[in-house]
Short mmCIF file of C-alpha atoms in Angstrom, two decimals:
data_model
loop_
_atom_site.label_atom_id
_atom_site.label_comp_id
_atom_site.label_asym_id
_atom_site.label_seq_id
_atom_site.Cartn_x
_atom_site.Cartn_y
_atom_site.Cartn_z
CA UNK A 1 -1.90 -1.41 -46.56
CA UNK A 2 0.60 0.52 -48.17
CA UNK A 3 3.33 2.85 -46.88
CA UNK A 4 5.35 5.53 -48.26
CA UNK A 5 8.37 7.11 -47.28
CA UNK A 6 8.35 7.23 -43.49
CA UNK A 7 4.58 7.26 -42.89
CA UNK A 8 3.20 4.77 -40.52
CA UNK A 9 0.04 3.48 -39.50
CA UNK A 10 -2.46 6.19 -37.72
CA UNK A 11 -2.99 3.55 -34.98
CA UNK A 12 0.67 3.04 -34.10
CA UNK A 13 2.02 4.11 -30.67
CA UNK A 14 5.37 6.41 -30.53
CA UNK A 15 8.17 4.44 -31.57
CA UNK A 16 10.65 3.29 -29.04
CA UNK A 17 14.47 2.66 -29.54
CA UNK A 18 14.32 -0.69 -31.32
CA UNK A 19 14.88 0.78 -34.47
CA UNK A 20 11.16 0.25 -35.99
CA UNK A 21 7.91 1.87 -35.89
CA UNK A 22 6.70 -0.45 -33.49
CA UNK A 23 6.21 0.51 -29.60
CA UNK A 24 7.61 -1.69 -26.85
CA UNK A 25 3.89 -2.90 -26.25
CA UNK A 26 3.30 -4.01 -29.75
CA UNK A 27 6.38 -5.93 -29.97
CA UNK A 28 5.54 -7.69 -26.91
CA UNK A 29 2.16 -8.55 -28.22
CA UNK A 30 3.88 -10.15 -31.34
CA UNK A 31 6.30 -11.90 -29.29
CA UNK A 32 3.64 -13.38 -27.23
CA UNK A 33 1.93 -14.79 -30.41
CA UNK A 34 5.14 -16.20 -31.59
CA UNK A 35 6.37 -17.82 -28.45
CA UNK A 36 2.87 -19.46 -28.18
CA UNK A 37 3.10 -21.21 -31.55
CA UNK A 38 6.75 -22.02 -31.01
CA UNK A 39 5.74 -23.41 -27.49
CA UNK A 40 3.25 -25.88 -29.30
CA UNK A 41 5.75 -26.74 -31.71
CA UNK A 42 8.48 -27.55 -29.40
CA UNK A 43 6.30 -28.93 -26.80
CA UNK A 44 5.11 -31.75 -29.33
CA UNK A 45 8.53 -33.06 -29.81
CA UNK A 46 8.27 -34.44 -26.22
CA UNK A 47 4.42 -34.39 -25.02
CA UNK A 48 3.41 -37.53 -26.70
CA UNK A 49 6.29 -39.76 -24.83
CA UNK A 50 4.33 -40.46 -21.84
CA UNK A 51 1.28 -41.33 -24.27
CA UNK A 52 3.06 -43.67 -26.13
CA UNK A 53 2.21 -47.01 -24.14
CA UNK A 54 -1.39 -46.02 -24.13
CA UNK A 55 -1.42 -45.31 -27.94
CA UNK A 56 0.37 -48.51 -28.49
CA UNK A 57 -1.95 -50.47 -26.29
CA UNK A 58 -5.13 -49.34 -27.84
CA UNK A 59 -3.85 -49.76 -31.54
CA UNK A 60 -1.92 -53.03 -30.90
CA UNK A 61 1.00 -51.90 -32.93
CA UNK A 62 3.89 -51.82 -30.70
CA UNK A 63 6.49 -52.25 -33.83
CA UNK A 64 5.16 -48.96 -35.01
CA UNK A 65 5.82 -47.03 -31.59
CA UNK A 66 8.99 -45.19 -32.79
CA UNK A 67 7.54 -43.65 -35.83
CA UNK A 68 5.24 -41.54 -33.73
CA UNK A 69 8.33 -39.76 -32.89
CA UNK A 70 10.37 -40.16 -35.91
CA UNK A 71 7.59 -38.88 -38.27
CA UNK A 72 7.08 -35.82 -36.64
CA UNK A 73 10.93 -35.25 -36.02
CA UNK A 74 11.64 -35.68 -39.51
CA UNK A 75 9.08 -33.39 -41.08
CA UNK A 76 9.51 -30.82 -38.63
CA UNK A 77 13.47 -30.79 -39.39
CA UNK A 78 13.44 -30.84 -43.01
CA UNK A 79 10.76 -28.24 -43.53
CA UNK A 80 12.64 -25.54 -41.65
CA UNK A 81 15.17 -24.65 -44.31
CA UNK A 82 12.02 -24.31 -46.88
CA UNK A 83 9.91 -22.22 -44.61
CA UNK A 84 13.01 -19.92 -44.07
CA UNK A 85 13.37 -19.44 -47.66
CA UNK A 86 9.70 -19.32 -48.58
CA UNK A 87 9.29 -16.35 -45.78
CA UNK A 88 12.31 -14.33 -47.48
CA UNK A 89 10.26 -14.69 -50.89
CA UNK A 90 6.72 -14.43 -50.02
CA UNK A 91 6.71 -12.65 -46.60
CA UNK A 92 7.04 -13.76 -42.96
CA UNK A 93 3.52 -13.23 -42.00
CA UNK A 94 1.69 -15.34 -44.98
CA UNK A 95 4.03 -18.22 -44.46
CA UNK A 96 3.91 -18.12 -40.62
CA UNK A 97 0.17 -18.27 -40.70
CA UNK A 98 0.29 -21.17 -43.04
CA UNK A 99 2.62 -23.20 -40.95
CA UNK A 100 0.30 -22.60 -37.98
CA UNK A 101 -2.65 -23.69 -39.90
CA UNK A 102 -1.05 -26.96 -41.13
CA UNK A 103 0.09 -27.73 -37.50
CA UNK A 104 -3.48 -27.34 -36.25
CA UNK A 105 -4.97 -29.40 -39.09
CA UNK A 106 -2.37 -31.98 -38.31
CA UNK A 107 -3.14 -32.06 -34.61
CA UNK A 108 -6.94 -32.34 -35.28
CA UNK A 109 -6.26 -35.30 -37.44
CA UNK A 110 -4.13 -36.95 -34.75
CA UNK A 111 -6.78 -36.75 -32.04
CA UNK A 112 -9.26 -38.33 -34.52
CA UNK A 113 -6.88 -41.05 -35.67
CA UNK A 114 -8.35 -44.55 -36.19
CA UNK A 115 -5.31 -46.44 -36.81
CA UNK A 116 -1.64 -46.43 -36.32
CA UNK A 117 -1.15 -45.73 -39.85
CA UNK A 118 -3.37 -42.82 -39.68
CA UNK A 119 -1.80 -41.52 -36.42
CA UNK A 120 1.87 -41.71 -37.90
CA UNK A 121 0.81 -39.82 -41.25
CA UNK A 122 -0.99 -37.27 -39.24
CA UNK A 123 1.99 -36.69 -37.04
CA UNK A 124 4.03 -36.09 -39.96
CA UNK A 125 1.68 -33.47 -41.44
CA UNK A 126 1.78 -31.88 -37.91
CA UNK A 127 5.50 -31.78 -38.02
CA UNK A 128 5.34 -30.00 -41.36
CA UNK A 129 3.60 -27.15 -39.80
CA UNK A 130 5.83 -27.36 -36.66
CA UNK A 131 9.09 -26.72 -38.85
CA UNK A 132 7.83 -23.14 -39.56
CA UNK A 133 6.66 -22.33 -36.25
CA UNK A 134 9.87 -22.66 -34.39
CA UNK A 135 12.21 -21.21 -37.33
CA UNK A 136 10.03 -18.19 -38.36
CA UNK A 137 9.44 -17.11 -34.83
CA UNK A 138 13.19 -16.31 -34.65
CA UNK A 139 13.39 -14.94 -38.01
CA UNK A 140 10.50 -12.38 -37.24
CA UNK A 141 12.21 -11.25 -34.10
CA UNK A 142 15.23 -10.60 -36.22
CA UNK A 143 13.01 -8.57 -38.56
CA UNK A 144 11.50 -6.14 -35.67
CA UNK A 145 14.03 -6.08 -32.89
CA UNK A 146 17.41 -4.65 -33.42
CA UNK A 147 20.38 -6.88 -32.42
CA UNK A 148 21.52 -4.26 -30.00
CA UNK A 149 17.93 -4.44 -28.27
CA UNK A 150 17.14 -7.95 -28.80
CA UNK A 151 18.58 -8.93 -25.56
CA UNK A 152 15.45 -7.46 -24.21
CA UNK A 153 13.21 -10.02 -25.50
CA UNK A 154 15.27 -13.13 -26.52
CA UNK A 155 15.50 -14.63 -23.08
CA UNK A 156 11.75 -15.30 -23.06
CA UNK A 157 12.28 -17.71 -26.16
CA UNK A 158 15.09 -19.55 -24.56
CA UNK A 159 12.75 -20.10 -21.49
CA UNK A 160 10.08 -21.35 -23.90
CA UNK A 161 12.53 -23.61 -25.68
CA UNK A 162 13.78 -25.07 -22.45
CA UNK A 163 10.51 -25.33 -20.96
CA UNK A 164 8.85 -27.24 -23.71
CA UNK A 165 11.64 -30.28 -22.91
CA UNK A 166 10.39 -30.22 -19.30
CA UNK A 167 6.85 -29.35 -19.42
CA UNK A 168 6.11 -31.99 -22.41
CA UNK A 169 6.33 -35.19 -20.24
CA UNK A 170 4.59 -33.54 -17.21
CA UNK A 171 1.44 -32.26 -19.49
CA UNK A 172 1.19 -35.54 -21.60
CA UNK A 173 1.33 -37.44 -18.52
CA UNK A 174 -1.18 -35.43 -16.71
CA UNK A 175 -3.69 -35.53 -19.82
CA UNK A 176 -3.28 -39.22 -20.07
CA UNK A 177 -3.96 -39.99 -16.57
CA UNK A 178 -7.00 -37.75 -16.37
CA UNK A 179 -8.52 -37.97 -19.73
CA UNK A 180 -7.32 -39.43 -22.82
CA UNK A 181 -4.32 -39.75 -25.23
CA UNK A 182 -6.28 -37.73 -27.65
CA UNK A 183 -6.17 -34.67 -25.70
CA UNK A 184 -2.33 -34.57 -26.05
CA UNK A 185 -3.29 -33.27 -29.66
CA UNK A 186 -6.58 -31.70 -29.10
CA UNK A 187 -4.95 -29.51 -26.43
CA UNK A 188 -3.05 -27.45 -29.32
CA UNK A 189 -6.31 -26.34 -30.87
CA UNK A 190 -7.35 -23.54 -28.43
CA UNK A 191 -3.81 -22.19 -27.91
CA UNK A 192 -2.95 -22.44 -31.55
CA UNK A 193 -5.75 -20.63 -32.80
CA UNK A 194 -5.06 -17.78 -30.15
CA UNK A 195 -1.77 -17.87 -31.50
CA UNK A 196 -3.18 -17.37 -35.03
CA UNK A 197 -5.57 -14.52 -33.99
CA UNK A 198 -2.84 -12.49 -32.16
CA UNK A 199 -0.37 -12.74 -35.14
CA UNK A 200 -2.81 -12.07 -37.72
CA UNK A 201 -3.86 -8.80 -35.48
CA UNK A 202 -0.44 -7.61 -34.62
CA UNK A 203 2.29 -8.91 -36.86
CA UNK A 204 2.51 -5.98 -39.86
CA UNK A 205 5.78 -6.11 -41.68
CA UNK A 206 6.86 -4.08 -44.56
CA UNK A 207 7.73 -6.57 -47.34
CA UNK A 208 8.75 -5.95 -51.00
CA UNK A 209 7.37 -8.52 -53.28
CA UNK A 210 10.32 -10.11 -55.41
CA UNK A 211 9.64 -11.89 -58.94
CA UNK A 212 11.23 -15.26 -57.92
CA UNK A 213 10.09 -18.75 -56.86
CA UNK A 214 11.42 -21.72 -54.68
CA UNK A 215 14.16 -23.75 -56.13
CA UNK A 216 12.10 -26.98 -55.99
CA UNK A 217 14.85 -29.30 -57.47
CA UNK A 218 17.08 -28.15 -54.65
CA UNK A 219 14.02 -28.60 -52.28
CA UNK A 220 13.51 -32.14 -53.28
CA UNK A 221 17.43 -32.94 -53.22
CA UNK A 222 17.45 -31.44 -49.78
CA UNK A 223 14.48 -33.29 -48.30
CA UNK A 224 15.42 -36.69 -49.59
CA UNK A 225 18.97 -36.46 -48.21
CA UNK A 226 17.93 -35.11 -44.94
CA UNK A 227 15.31 -37.79 -44.89
CA UNK A 228 17.75 -40.66 -45.57
CA UNK A 229 20.20 -39.49 -42.66
CA UNK A 230 17.28 -38.78 -40.16
CA UNK A 231 16.23 -42.29 -40.93
CA UNK A 232 19.45 -44.01 -40.44
CA UNK A 233 20.02 -42.07 -37.00
CA UNK A 234 16.58 -42.98 -35.90
CA UNK A 235 16.63 -46.74 -37.20
CA UNK A 236 20.22 -47.39 -36.21
CA UNK A 237 20.70 -49.56 -33.18
CA UNK A 238 16.81 -50.30 -33.13
CA UNK A 239 15.42 -51.56 -36.41
CA UNK A 240 18.87 -52.30 -37.91
CA UNK A 241 22.35 -52.59 -36.56
CA UNK A 242 24.54 -49.59 -37.12
CA UNK A 243 26.76 -51.53 -39.30
CA UNK A 244 24.24 -53.20 -41.36
CA UNK A 245 23.83 -52.41 -45.11
CA UNK A 246 20.42 -50.95 -44.58
CA UNK A 247 21.85 -48.33 -42.52
CA UNK A 248 24.80 -47.87 -44.71
CA UNK A 249 22.72 -47.37 -47.81
CA UNK A 250 20.76 -44.78 -46.19
CA UNK A 251 23.90 -42.79 -45.06
CA UNK A 252 25.54 -43.27 -48.51
CA UNK A 253 22.28 -42.04 -50.16
CA UNK A 254 21.88 -39.01 -47.93
CA UNK A 255 25.44 -37.97 -48.65
CA UNK A 256 25.24 -38.12 -52.27
CA UNK A 257 21.96 -36.45 -52.33
CA UNK A 258 23.30 -33.24 -49.95
CA UNK A 259 26.41 -32.88 -51.90
CA UNK A 260 24.17 -32.73 -55.01
CA UNK A 261 22.12 -30.36 -53.13
CA UNK A 262 25.23 -28.30 -52.45
CA UNK A 263 26.07 -28.16 -56.14
CA UNK A 264 22.42 -27.16 -57.14
CA UNK A 265 22.47 -24.34 -54.79
CA UNK A 266 25.83 -22.87 -56.56
CA UNK A 267 23.62 -22.21 -59.86
CA UNK A 268 20.17 -21.93 -58.61
CA UNK A 269 18.73 -18.44 -58.99
CA UNK A 270 17.02 -18.41 -55.67
CA UNK A 271 19.04 -20.94 -53.52
CA UNK A 272 17.04 -22.21 -50.54
CA UNK A 273 20.63 -22.07 -48.76
CA UNK A 274 22.29 -19.23 -50.54
CA UNK A 275 26.17 -20.23 -50.69
CA UNK A 276 27.00 -16.55 -50.09
CA UNK A 277 26.17 -17.30 -46.33
CA UNK A 278 29.04 -19.54 -45.97
CA UNK A 279 31.32 -16.68 -47.13
CA UNK A 280 30.46 -15.20 -43.79
CA UNK A 281 32.54 -16.56 -40.95
CA UNK A 282 30.10 -15.65 -38.20
CA UNK A 283 27.54 -17.73 -40.03
CA UNK A 284 29.80 -20.54 -40.91
CA UNK A 285 30.87 -20.91 -37.14
CA UNK A 286 27.56 -20.26 -35.64
CA UNK A 287 26.02 -22.97 -37.91
CA UNK A 288 28.64 -25.45 -36.80
CA UNK A 289 28.28 -24.47 -33.25
CA UNK A 290 24.44 -24.74 -33.28
CA UNK A 291 24.93 -28.46 -34.81
CA UNK A 292 27.12 -29.21 -31.93
CA UNK A 293 25.07 -27.69 -29.23
CA UNK A 294 22.04 -29.47 -30.50
CA UNK A 295 23.90 -32.82 -30.04
CA UNK A 296 24.61 -32.62 -26.38
CA UNK A 297 21.60 -30.37 -25.51
CA UNK A 298 18.89 -32.94 -26.73
CA UNK A 299 21.06 -35.85 -26.78
CA UNK A 300 21.99 -36.05 -23.25
CA UNK A 301 19.57 -34.06 -21.28
CA UNK A 302 16.52 -36.06 -22.81
CA UNK A 303 17.59 -39.01 -20.67
CA UNK A 304 17.24 -37.12 -17.26
CA UNK A 305 13.50 -37.73 -17.04
CA UNK A 306 14.05 -41.27 -17.92
CA UNK A 307 16.86 -41.28 -15.04
CA UNK A 308 14.29 -39.99 -12.50
CA UNK A 309 11.45 -42.31 -13.30
CA UNK A 310 13.25 -45.46 -13.51
CA UNK A 311 16.08 -45.01 -10.74
CA UNK A 312 13.95 -42.84 -8.41
CA UNK A 313 10.42 -44.13 -9.21
CA UNK A 314 9.25 -40.72 -9.86
CA UNK A 315 5.92 -40.57 -12.09
CA UNK A 316 6.09 -38.22 -15.16
CA UNK A 317 4.62 -35.40 -13.62
CA UNK A 318 7.02 -35.33 -10.56
CA UNK A 319 10.02 -36.11 -12.80
CA UNK A 320 9.00 -32.91 -15.07
CA UNK A 321 8.81 -30.94 -11.80
CA UNK A 322 12.43 -32.14 -10.64
CA UNK A 323 13.88 -30.88 -13.84
CA UNK A 324 13.01 -27.27 -13.02
CA UNK A 325 16.45 -26.42 -11.99
CA UNK A 326 17.50 -26.88 -15.59
CA UNK A 327 14.77 -24.60 -16.64
CA UNK A 328 15.66 -22.10 -13.87
CA UNK A 329 19.42 -22.15 -14.94
CA UNK A 330 18.43 -21.57 -18.68
CA UNK A 331 16.06 -18.52 -17.65
CA UNK A 332 18.57 -16.87 -15.41
CA UNK A 333 21.36 -16.67 -18.02
CA UNK A 334 19.35 -16.28 -21.02
CA UNK A 335 17.44 -13.45 -19.77
CA UNK A 336 20.69 -12.02 -17.72
CA UNK A 337 22.88 -12.21 -20.75
CA UNK A 338 20.44 -10.60 -23.18
CA UNK A 339 20.28 -7.48 -21.03
CA UNK A 340 23.89 -7.52 -20.61
CA UNK A 341 24.51 -7.70 -24.36
CA UNK A 342 21.99 -4.88 -24.70
CA UNK A 343 23.96 -2.75 -22.45
CA UNK A 344 27.31 -3.70 -23.65
CA UNK A 345 27.12 -4.62 -27.23
CA UNK A 346 29.26 -7.64 -26.84
CA UNK A 347 27.91 -11.20 -27.13
CA UNK A 348 31.08 -13.61 -27.89
CA UNK A 349 32.01 -14.03 -24.22
CA UNK A 350 28.74 -15.33 -23.37
CA UNK A 351 28.65 -17.75 -26.02
CA UNK A 352 32.11 -19.12 -24.90
CA UNK A 353 31.15 -19.18 -21.21
CA UNK A 354 28.04 -21.03 -22.23
CA UNK A 355 30.25 -23.88 -23.79
CA UNK A 356 32.44 -23.93 -20.53
CA UNK A 357 29.21 -24.04 -18.56
CA UNK A 358 27.63 -27.04 -20.54
CA UNK A 359 30.85 -28.91 -20.31
CA UNK A 360 31.10 -28.61 -16.61
CA UNK A 361 27.47 -29.43 -16.31
CA UNK A 362 27.96 -32.79 -18.36
CA UNK A 363 31.18 -33.85 -16.37
CA UNK A 364 28.99 -33.20 -13.07
CA UNK A 365 26.13 -35.30 -14.51
CA UNK A 366 28.50 -37.94 -15.51
CA UNK A 367 28.85 -38.70 -11.65
CA UNK A 368 25.09 -39.59 -11.30
CA UNK A 369 24.42 -42.89 -9.51
CA UNK A 370 21.59 -44.67 -7.90
CA UNK A 371 22.20 -42.65 -4.56
CA UNK A 372 22.56 -39.46 -5.81
CA UNK A 373 20.29 -36.88 -4.05
CA UNK A 374 17.67 -34.59 -5.44
CA UNK A 375 19.74 -31.37 -3.90
CA UNK A 376 22.87 -32.62 -5.70
CA UNK A 377 21.33 -33.62 -9.06
CA UNK A 378 19.42 -30.27 -8.87
CA UNK A 379 22.63 -28.49 -8.52
CA UNK A 380 24.26 -30.23 -11.45
CA UNK A 381 21.05 -29.40 -13.79
CA UNK A 382 21.10 -25.84 -12.65
CA UNK A 383 24.75 -25.76 -13.95
CA UNK A 384 24.05 -27.34 -17.11
CA UNK A 385 20.90 -24.95 -17.51
CA UNK A 386 23.34 -21.53 -16.98
CA UNK A 387 25.40 -23.21 -19.87
CA UNK A 388 22.44 -23.55 -22.35
CA UNK A 389 21.15 -20.11 -21.48
CA UNK A 390 24.12 -18.35 -22.47
CA UNK A 391 23.96 -20.50 -25.72
CA UNK A 392 20.71 -20.77 -27.11
CA UNK A 393 19.92 -17.47 -28.36
CA UNK A 394 23.19 -15.65 -28.41
CA UNK A 395 24.27 -18.07 -31.38
CA UNK A 396 21.22 -16.77 -33.25
CA UNK A 397 21.89 -13.30 -32.26
CA UNK A 398 25.37 -13.51 -33.77
CA UNK A 399 23.96 -14.95 -37.02
CA UNK A 400 21.17 -12.28 -37.48
CA UNK A 401 23.27 -9.44 -36.62
CA UNK A 402 25.75 -10.42 -39.55
CA UNK A 403 23.47 -11.52 -42.65
CA UNK A 404 21.72 -9.58 -45.43
CA UNK A 405 18.25 -8.84 -44.33
CA UNK A 406 17.03 -10.87 -47.52
CA UNK A 407 18.87 -13.86 -46.25
CA UNK A 408 17.35 -13.44 -42.57
CA UNK A 409 14.73 -16.31 -43.05
CA UNK A 410 17.05 -18.72 -44.54
CA UNK A 411 19.85 -17.97 -42.32
CA UNK A 412 17.70 -18.12 -39.11
CA UNK A 413 15.92 -21.30 -40.02
CA UNK A 414 19.02 -23.21 -41.28
CA UNK A 415 20.54 -22.52 -37.59
CA UNK A 416 17.52 -23.65 -35.89
CA UNK A 417 17.46 -26.47 -38.19
CA UNK A 418 21.18 -27.75 -37.59
CA UNK A 419 20.34 -27.41 -33.88
CA UNK A 420 17.50 -29.93 -34.48
CA UNK A 421 19.43 -32.33 -36.73
CA UNK A 422 22.25 -32.35 -33.98
CA UNK A 423 19.71 -33.32 -31.38
CA UNK A 424 18.39 -36.08 -33.73
CA UNK A 425 21.80 -37.39 -34.06
CA UNK A 426 22.75 -37.07 -30.72
CA UNK A 427 19.78 -38.50 -29.31
CA UNK A 428 20.35 -41.86 -31.33
CA UNK A 429 24.09 -42.09 -30.77
CA UNK A 430 23.88 -41.48 -27.14
CA UNK A 431 20.65 -43.75 -27.03
CA UNK A 432 23.20 -46.35 -28.58
CA UNK A 433 25.56 -45.76 -26.00
CA UNK A 434 22.97 -46.14 -23.16
CA UNK A 435 21.58 -49.11 -24.65
CA UNK A 436 24.81 -50.87 -25.08
CA UNK A 437 26.06 -50.05 -21.75
CA UNK A 438 23.13 -50.98 -20.11
CA UNK A 439 22.94 -54.39 -21.44
CA UNK A 440 26.58 -54.96 -20.32
CA UNK A 441 25.82 -53.41 -16.55
CA UNK A 442 22.64 -55.50 -16.30
CA UNK A 443 24.67 -58.98 -17.23
CA UNK A 444 27.23 -57.78 -14.85
CA UNK A 445 24.47 -57.55 -11.94
CA UNK A 446 21.75 -60.37 -12.94
CA UNK A 447 22.89 -63.75 -13.35
CA UNK A 448 22.23 -65.22 -16.89
CA UNK A 449 21.36 -62.03 -18.31
CA UNK A 450 23.96 -61.75 -20.94
CA UNK A 451 24.23 -58.99 -23.42
CA UNK A 452 21.88 -59.29 -26.39
CA UNK A 453 19.78 -62.15 -24.88
CA UNK A 454 16.26 -62.36 -24.27
CA UNK A 455 16.93 -62.47 -20.52
CA UNK A 456 18.89 -59.14 -20.49
CA UNK A 457 16.44 -57.26 -23.05
CA UNK A 458 13.46 -57.90 -20.94
CA UNK A 459 14.96 -55.86 -18.20
CA UNK A 460 15.38 -53.01 -20.33
CA UNK A 461 11.78 -51.87 -20.21
CA UNK A 462 9.37 -48.79 -19.26
CA UNK A 463 9.40 -47.33 -15.68
CA UNK A 464 6.38 -49.17 -14.86
CA UNK A 465 7.62 -52.55 -15.75
CA UNK A 466 10.71 -51.87 -13.73
CA UNK A 467 8.81 -50.96 -10.65
CA UNK A 468 6.97 -54.22 -10.86
CA UNK A 469 10.14 -56.42 -10.80
CA UNK A 470 11.05 -58.28 -7.72
CA UNK A 471 13.12 -56.03 -5.37
CA UNK A 472 16.51 -57.63 -5.78
CA UNK A 473 16.28 -57.53 -9.47
CA UNK A 474 14.56 -54.16 -9.63
CA UNK A 475 17.63 -52.59 -7.46
CA UNK A 476 20.00 -54.30 -10.00
CA UNK A 477 18.25 -52.80 -12.85
CA UNK A 478 18.13 -49.21 -11.40
CA UNK A 479 21.90 -49.31 -10.43
CA UNK A 480 22.84 -50.60 -13.73
CA UNK A 481 20.85 -47.87 -15.21
CA UNK A 482 22.17 -44.99 -13.44
CA UNK A 483 25.72 -46.35 -13.86
CA UNK A 484 24.99 -46.45 -17.57
CA UNK A 485 23.58 -43.13 -17.83
CA UNK A 486 26.76 -41.68 -16.22
CA UNK A 487 28.77 -43.12 -19.00
CA UNK A 488 26.51 -41.49 -21.55
CA UNK A 489 27.15 -37.93 -19.94
CA UNK A 490 30.70 -38.65 -19.73
CA UNK A 491 30.76 -39.61 -23.68
CA UNK A 492 28.90 -36.12 -24.20
CA UNK A 493 31.94 -34.17 -22.47
CA UNK A 494 34.14 -34.39 -25.45
CA UNK A 495 31.12 -32.82 -27.41
CA UNK A 496 31.16 -29.89 -24.90
CA UNK A 497 34.78 -29.55 -25.38
CA UNK A 498 34.42 -29.63 -29.05
CA UNK A 499 31.74 -26.56 -28.80
CA UNK A 500 34.18 -24.53 -26.53
CA UNK A 501 36.75 -24.80 -29.40
CA UNK A 502 34.52 -24.13 -32.06
CA UNK A 503 33.21 -21.00 -30.04
CA UNK A 504 36.61 -19.68 -29.80
CA UNK A 505 36.48 -18.98 -33.62
CA UNK A 506 33.50 -16.84 -33.25
CA UNK A 507 34.16 -13.48 -34.66
CA UNK A 508 32.27 -10.75 -32.91
CA UNK A 509 30.66 -7.75 -34.97
CA UNK A 510 29.17 -4.62 -33.58
CA UNK A 511 25.63 -4.92 -32.83
CA UNK A 512 23.54 -3.20 -35.27
CA UNK A 513 21.25 -0.55 -33.75
CA UNK A 514 18.69 -0.84 -36.76
CA UNK A 515 16.42 -3.79 -37.52
CA UNK A 516 16.22 -5.69 -40.72
CA UNK A 517 12.96 -3.77 -41.60
CA UNK A 518 14.48 -0.52 -41.03
CA UNK A 519 17.59 -1.40 -43.41
CA UNK A 520 15.36 -2.94 -45.93
CA UNK A 521 13.02 -0.04 -46.11
CA UNK A 522 16.12 2.42 -46.17
CA UNK A 523 18.33 0.76 -48.56
CA UNK A 524 18.61 -0.63 -52.00
CA UNK A 525 19.00 -4.02 -50.39
CA UNK A 526 22.82 -3.46 -50.31
CA UNK A 527 24.46 -6.17 -48.35
CA UNK A 528 25.84 -5.05 -44.93
CA UNK A 529 29.05 -6.93 -44.13
CA UNK A 530 29.87 -8.01 -40.62
CA UNK A 531 30.91 -4.82 -39.13
CA UNK A 532 27.53 -2.96 -40.19
CA UNK A 533 26.49 -0.72 -37.35
CA UNK A 534 23.84 1.35 -36.60
CA UNK A 535 25.00 4.12 -39.32
CA UNK A 536 24.00 1.57 -41.95
CA UNK A 537 21.75 3.28 -44.58
CA UNK A 538 22.75 6.80 -43.55
CA UNK A 539 24.04 9.34 -45.73
CA UNK A 540 23.34 10.74 -49.00
CA UNK A 541 21.11 8.43 -51.25
CA UNK A 542 20.86 5.90 -48.93
CA UNK A 543 17.27 6.33 -48.28
CA UNK A 544 14.55 5.72 -50.87
CA UNK A 545 10.94 5.72 -51.53
CA UNK A 546 9.32 2.61 -50.15
CA UNK A 547 6.00 3.04 -52.26
CA UNK A 548 6.65 -0.47 -53.65
CA UNK A 549 6.62 -2.09 -50.08
CA UNK A 550 3.48 -3.40 -49.03
CA UNK A 551 2.43 -4.21 -45.37
CA UNK A 552 1.50 -8.13 -45.12
#
């Protein structure tokens, strides 16, 4: 439907103080739909982990095991910036519905796959949809909720994102134990369809259509460049040695292609990642901070469930439950800091505090051993979660508060993309540290198991296989794993310190009291600088007719 001037739909409730004509109830309904979709996308990064042994056993293709994870991660990561730009050009609702549809089709095909090749291909399709679910959810929040009021809602997204890493193995293990690995994918269908219905019924955003098209040349350069780098990080230390010519060639090709993409963006009429974003110091610092945050968030925390299962002998379900202190910390500070930001208008102090909290948490986790008690480990995870809760959404808040509304999708999706990219790099790099350290520690404790030989490698196995070892060897492996994991967390501490240093350069701008929607509707697309506040768009000549705007 079309809107003219300041008219609103007759079925709207009275507006609240969010800066839009949406009521609090309508915003909550939209957020529920967005969180549902984002939970599915984030959950599928980890839910398949516990099903991998069963899947590999059914298809007898253990050589392709890593590709079930890599295919999803690759397509979900590289598609995020493209979705962001497409939503800026063609509207959030249309592109978001498309991404959910692709995700559901991919999930259905994954559940019906009859070979490992089919499953890997369908996982790639599923990831292609997931890239839009995560990035566009944050962009829509930037559209409908003013930065000053966003703290009332953003904590829930932090909780969903944090919960996915914990619930994934738990839900996956339950479905495999009590049903079939195919339900790991089929479970997405009813939840995803519900999210699609909610978004279709509730999401009504004013959108001014523009005569523009996606820069496909830039898109090809970006996709191929990122694919090369991600393939290098996923294959390094597994399929090929880190110093092999194959990994060197992939990294070199990735760097050349991304540099070419950057040069292309300087002349493209509709750049996927507009160069003007980098003239904004808040965006630049936040983007770098997201990359570093992803490195230690995904790269270090992902090993905790393995520790609980291998060292303490916990099942996948129990290990997920024992990760709850991490989630509790994330929820406490994400919701608490959001409300404090809404009240005070300041966000930098919370971002800095988050980097300090995570660094302290990583240092505490570096002391982990085979004898670490559940209470002690839970406290360390809780401290780490407190830091992550301060960081996850407040960095996005800073970005969305400082960019032009026309770049909201590109800016938001690129920041979330960099966090995932950092996670892929961190998981691979810290995983290589864990593997090397584990081989060394096993060799020290088990006679004849020298690093790199078959005797050492056969002990680096799944939790089930470790539990079946003879008691003396089992204890040696568990002690070796705990000591090795402590070294991984210690290596991650300098990354936390680097994040703290970067956060000090984050410039704090006054939080606006209006949304991207209201600023787009009441101005001629003028770019607000980092000091834009709630008075933006006021004054003579600032308002204009929105007859050309359409509700999606």
